Amino acid sequence: MLLDAAERSFAHRGYRASTMQVIARDAGYTRAVIYRHFGSRDQLLDALVVRVAVRKMVAIAARLETTTDPGDLVTESLVIVATEVGQDPLLRVISEHTDEGNVAAMIARSATLSEVLAGQFEMGFRQAGDKLRAGLRPGDAARFVLSVALGLLLGLVPGADDAEQVRRYVQVFVLPALVADPSPAGPVFTASG
């Protein structure tokens, strides 16, 4: 209930107006109760970011449910991360008021979320078996993909808002580090990107 109220408050009132007092009142609790669950506003924000990100992960998994090739799974999940996750209205409202001012930094700063995301990727890489590059540890592959995702969210890759360009980038530069039989290299960046 507290996270539901926090999510509604941030979405409707914005960051500054969503005080712990307002969120507690909206949830039907006192401030003391909200502070018993979350020691600070930062802890509440972290829990909210984890909640939204996990919801995004579930939605991405559902969209890619029929995709079985590990290379395709990595490619398409990174395309979705680059082109959609950073545009989530709630994550944007919250992240714009952090010191870094962006979704990627907010995600990277959350140790809980980093572990959840890396764990999801690692589980997928464990299932990939011999389709992964020989000698590559699933945990290492997971951390690598997470770092690529954060780089895409930060806009460090030119054209990260263009699904086709992200797809080419992942196929040419990321998959050769991960899969046993990557596609041949080809052009990645368009003249404008």
CSV table of C-alpha atoms in Angstrom, one decimal:
chain,number,residue,atom,x,y,z
A,1,MET,CA,0.0,0.0,0.0
A,2,LEU,CA,2.8,2.4,0.8
A,3,LEU,CA,4.5,1.8,-2.5
A,4,ASP,CA,1.2,2.1,-4.4
A,5,ALA,CA,0.6,5.5,-2.7
A,6,ALA,CA,4.2,6.6,-3.4
A,7,GLU,CA,3.8,5.6,-7.1
A,8,ARG,CA,0.5,7.5,-7.4
A,9,SER,CA,1.9,10.5,-5.7
A,10,PHE,CA,5.1,10.8,-7.8
A,11,ALA,CA,3.0,10.2,-11.0
A,12,HIS,CA,0.4,12.9,-10.2
A,13,ARG,CA,2.1,15.4,-7.9
A,14,GLY,CA,5.7,15.1,-9.1
A,15,TYR,CA,8.9,14.7,-7.0
A,16,ARG,CA,8.9,17.8,-4.8
A,17,ALA,CA,5.3,17.6,-3.7
A,18,SER,CA,5.5,13.9,-2.9
A,19,THR,CA,6.7,14.2,0.7
A,20,MET,CA,6.8,11.3,3.1
A,21,GLN,CA,3.9,13.0,4.9
A,22,VAL,CA,1.8,13.2,1.8
A,23,ILE,CA,2.5,9.6,0.8
A,24,ALA,CA,1.7,8.3,4.3
A,25,ARG,CA,-1.6,10.3,4.3
A,26,ASP,CA,-2.5,8.9,0.8
A,27,ALA,CA,-1.9,5.4,2.0
A,28,GLY,CA,-4.0,5.9,5.1
A,29,TYR,CA,-1.0,5.8,7.5
A,30,THR,CA,1.0,8.1,9.7
A,31,ARG,CA,4.4,9.4,8.9
A,32,ALA,CA,5.7,7.2,11.7
A,33,VAL,CA,4.5,4.1,9.9
A,34,ILE,CA,6.1,5.0,6.7
A,35,TYR,CA,9.4,5.7,8.4
A,36,ARG,CA,9.1,2.3,10.1
A,37,HIS,CA,9.1,0.6,6.7
A,38,PHE,CA,11.5,3.0,5.0
A,39,GLY,CA,14.2,4.8,7.1
A,40,SER,CA,14.4,7.6,4.6
A,41,ARG,CA,13.0,9.0,1.5
A,42,ASP,CA,15.9,7.6,-0.4
A,43,GLN,CA,15.0,4.1,0.8
A,44,LEU,CA,11.5,4.6,-0.3
A,45,LEU,CA,12.7,5.8,-3.7
A,46,ASP,CA,15.0,2.8,-4.0
A,47,ALA,CA,12.1,0.4,-3.3
A,48,LEU,CA,9.9,2.2,-5.8
A,49,VAL,CA,12.6,2.1,-8.5
A,50,VAL,CA,13.1,-1.7,-7.8
A,51,ARG,CA,9.4,-2.2,-8.1
A,52,VAL,CA,9.0,-0.3,-11.4
A,53,ALA,CA,12.1,-2.0,-12.8
A,54,VAL,CA,10.9,-5.5,-11.9
A,55,ARG,CA,7.6,-4.7,-13.5
A,56,LYS,CA,9.5,-3.7,-16.6
A,57,MET,CA,11.5,-6.9,-16.5
A,58,VAL,CA,8.3,-9.0,-16.3
A,59,ALA,CA,6.9,-7.1,-19.3
A,60,ILE,CA,10.1,-7.6,-21.3
A,61,ALA,CA,10.1,-11.3,-20.4
A,62,ALA,CA,6.5,-11.7,-21.6
A,63,ARG,CA,7.3,-9.9,-24.9
A,64,LEU,CA,10.3,-12.2,-25.5
A,65,GLU,CA,8.6,-15.3,-24.2
A,66,THR,CA,8.8,-17.1,-27.6
A,67,THR,CA,12.4,-16.1,-28.2
A,68,THR,CA,14.8,-19.0,-27.3
A,69,ASP,CA,18.1,-18.0,-29.0
A,70,PRO,CA,20.3,-16.3,-26.3
A,71,GLY,CA,21.7,-13.9,-28.9
A,72,ASP,CA,18.2,-12.8,-29.9
A,73,LEU,CA,17.2,-12.5,-26.2
A,74,VAL,CA,20.1,-10.3,-25.4
A,75,THR,CA,19.6,-8.2,-28.5
A,76,GLU,CA,15.9,-7.6,-28.1
A,77,SER,CA,16.0,-7.0,-24.4
A,78,LEU,CA,18.8,-4.4,-24.9
A,79,VAL,CA,16.7,-2.8,-27.6
A,80,ILE,CA,13.7,-2.5,-25.3
A,81,VAL,CA,15.9,-1.2,-22.5
A,82,ALA,CA,17.5,1.5,-24.7
A,83,THR,CA,14.3,2.7,-26.4
A,84,GLU,CA,11.6,2.2,-23.7
A,85,VAL,CA,12.8,1.8,-20.1
A,86,GLY,CA,14.5,5.2,-20.0
A,87,GLN,CA,11.3,6.8,-21.2
A,88,ASP,CA,9.1,5.4,-18.4
A,89,PRO,CA,7.3,8.4,-17.0
A,90,LEU,CA,7.6,7.5,-13.3
A,91,LEU,CA,11.3,6.6,-13.6
A,92,ARG,CA,11.9,9.9,-15.4
A,93,VAL,CA,10.1,12.0,-12.7
A,94,ILE,CA,12.1,10.3,-10.0
A,95,SER,CA,15.5,10.4,-11.8
A,96,GLU,CA,15.3,14.0,-12.8
A,97,HIS,CA,15.6,15.0,-9.2
A,98,THR,CA,18.6,12.7,-8.4
A,99,ASP,CA,22.1,14.1,-8.3
A,100,GLU,CA,22.8,12.4,-11.7
A,101,GLY,CA,19.5,13.3,-13.2
A,102,ASN,CA,19.1,10.1,-15.3
A,103,VAL,CA,17.5,6.7,-15.1
A,104,ALA,CA,20.7,4.8,-15.7
A,105,ALA,CA,22.5,6.3,-12.7
A,106,MET,CA,19.5,5.8,-10.5
A,107,ILE,CA,19.4,2.1,-11.5
A,108,ALA,CA,23.2,1.7,-11.1
A,109,ARG,CA,23.1,3.3,-7.6
A,110,SER,CA,20.5,0.7,-6.4
A,111,ALA,CA,22.5,-2.3,-5.2
A,112,THR,CA,19.2,-4.2,-4.8
A,113,LEU,CA,18.2,-3.6,-8.4
A,114,SER,CA,21.6,-4.3,-9.8
A,115,GLU,CA,21.6,-7.7,-8.1
A,116,VAL,CA,18.1,-8.5,-9.3
A,117,LEU,CA,18.9,-7.5,-12.9
A,118,ALA,CA,22.3,-9.3,-12.9
A,119,GLY,CA,20.6,-12.4,-11.4
A,120,GLN,CA,18.0,-12.4,-14.2
A,121,PHE,CA,20.6,-12.2,-16.9
A,122,GLU,CA,22.8,-14.8,-15.2
A,123,MET,CA,19.9,-17.3,-15.0
A,124,GLY,CA,19.3,-16.8,-18.7
A,125,PHE,CA,23.0,-17.4,-19.5
A,126,ARG,CA,23.1,-20.5,-17.4
A,127,GLN,CA,20.3,-21.9,-19.6
A,128,ALA,CA,22.1,-21.0,-22.7
A,129,GLY,CA,24.7,-23.8,-22.2
A,130,ASP,CA,26.9,-24.4,-25.2
A,131,LYS,CA,25.4,-21.4,-27.1
A,132,LEU,CA,27.6,-19.2,-24.9
A,133,ARG,CA,31.2,-18.5,-25.8
A,134,ALA,CA,33.4,-21.3,-24.4
A,135,GLY,CA,34.8,-20.5,-21.0
A,136,LEU,CA,32.5,-17.6,-20.4
A,137,ARG,CA,31.0,-17.6,-16.9
A,138,PRO,CA,27.2,-16.8,-16.8
A,139,GLY,CA,27.8,-14.3,-13.9
A,140,ASP,CA,30.4,-12.4,-15.9
A,141,ALA,CA,28.2,-12.4,-19.0
A,142,ALA,CA,25.3,-11.0,-16.9
A,143,ARG,CA,27.4,-8.2,-15.4
A,144,PHE,CA,28.7,-7.3,-18.9
A,145,VAL,CA,25.2,-7.1,-20.3
A,146,LEU,CA,24.0,-5.0,-17.4
A,147,SER,CA,26.9,-2.6,-18.0
A,148,VAL,CA,25.9,-2.4,-21.7
A,149,ALA,CA,22.3,-1.7,-20.7
A,150,LEU,CA,23.4,1.1,-18.4
A,151,GLY,CA,25.6,2.6,-21.1
A,152,LEU,CA,22.6,2.5,-23.5
A,153,LEU,CA,20.4,4.2,-20.9
A,154,LEU,CA,23.0,6.9,-20.4
A,155,GLY,CA,23.1,7.6,-24.1
A,156,LEU,CA,26.8,6.7,-24.3
A,157,VAL,CA,26.2,4.8,-27.5
A,158,PRO,CA,25.3,7.0,-30.5
A,159,GLY,CA,21.8,6.4,-31.7
A,160,ALA,CA,20.7,4.6,-28.5
A,161,ASP,CA,17.1,5.8,-29.1
A,162,ASP,CA,17.0,4.1,-32.5
A,163,ALA,CA,15.9,0.4,-32.2
A,164,GLU,CA,17.6,-0.7,-35.5
A,165,GLN,CA,20.9,1.0,-34.6
A,166,VAL,CA,20.9,-0.5,-31.1
A,167,ARG,CA,20.1,-3.9,-32.7
A,168,ARG,CA,23.1,-3.5,-35.0
A,169,TYR,CA,25.3,-2.3,-32.2
A,170,VAL,CA,24.5,-5.3,-30.0
A,171,GLN,CA,24.9,-7.8,-32.9
A,172,VAL,CA,28.3,-6.4,-34.0
A,173,PHE,CA,29.9,-5.4,-30.7
A,174,VAL,CA,28.1,-7.2,-27.8
A,175,LEU,CA,27.2,-10.7,-29.1
A,176,PRO,CA,30.7,-11.6,-30.2
A,177,ALA,CA,31.7,-11.3,-26.5
A,178,LEU,CA,28.9,-13.6,-25.4
A,179,VAL,CA,27.7,-16.2,-27.9
A,180,ALA,CA,29.6,-19.1,-29.5
A,181,ASP,CA,28.5,-18.4,-33.0
A,182,PRO,CA,27.9,-14.6,-33.6
A,183,SER,CA,26.7,-13.2,-36.8
A,184,PRO,CA,29.3,-11.6,-39.1
A,185,ALA,CA,30.2,-8.0,-38.5
A,186,GLY,CA,28.5,-5.3,-40.6
A,187,PRO,CA,27.9,-1.5,-40.6
A,188,VAL,CA,26.5,-0.2,-37.3
A,189,PHE,CA,26.2,3.5,-37.2
A,190,THR,CA,24.3,5.4,-39.8
A,191,ALA,CA,25.6,8.6,-41.3
A,192,SER,CA,23.4,10.6,-38.9
A,193,GLY,CA,24.0,8.4,-35.8
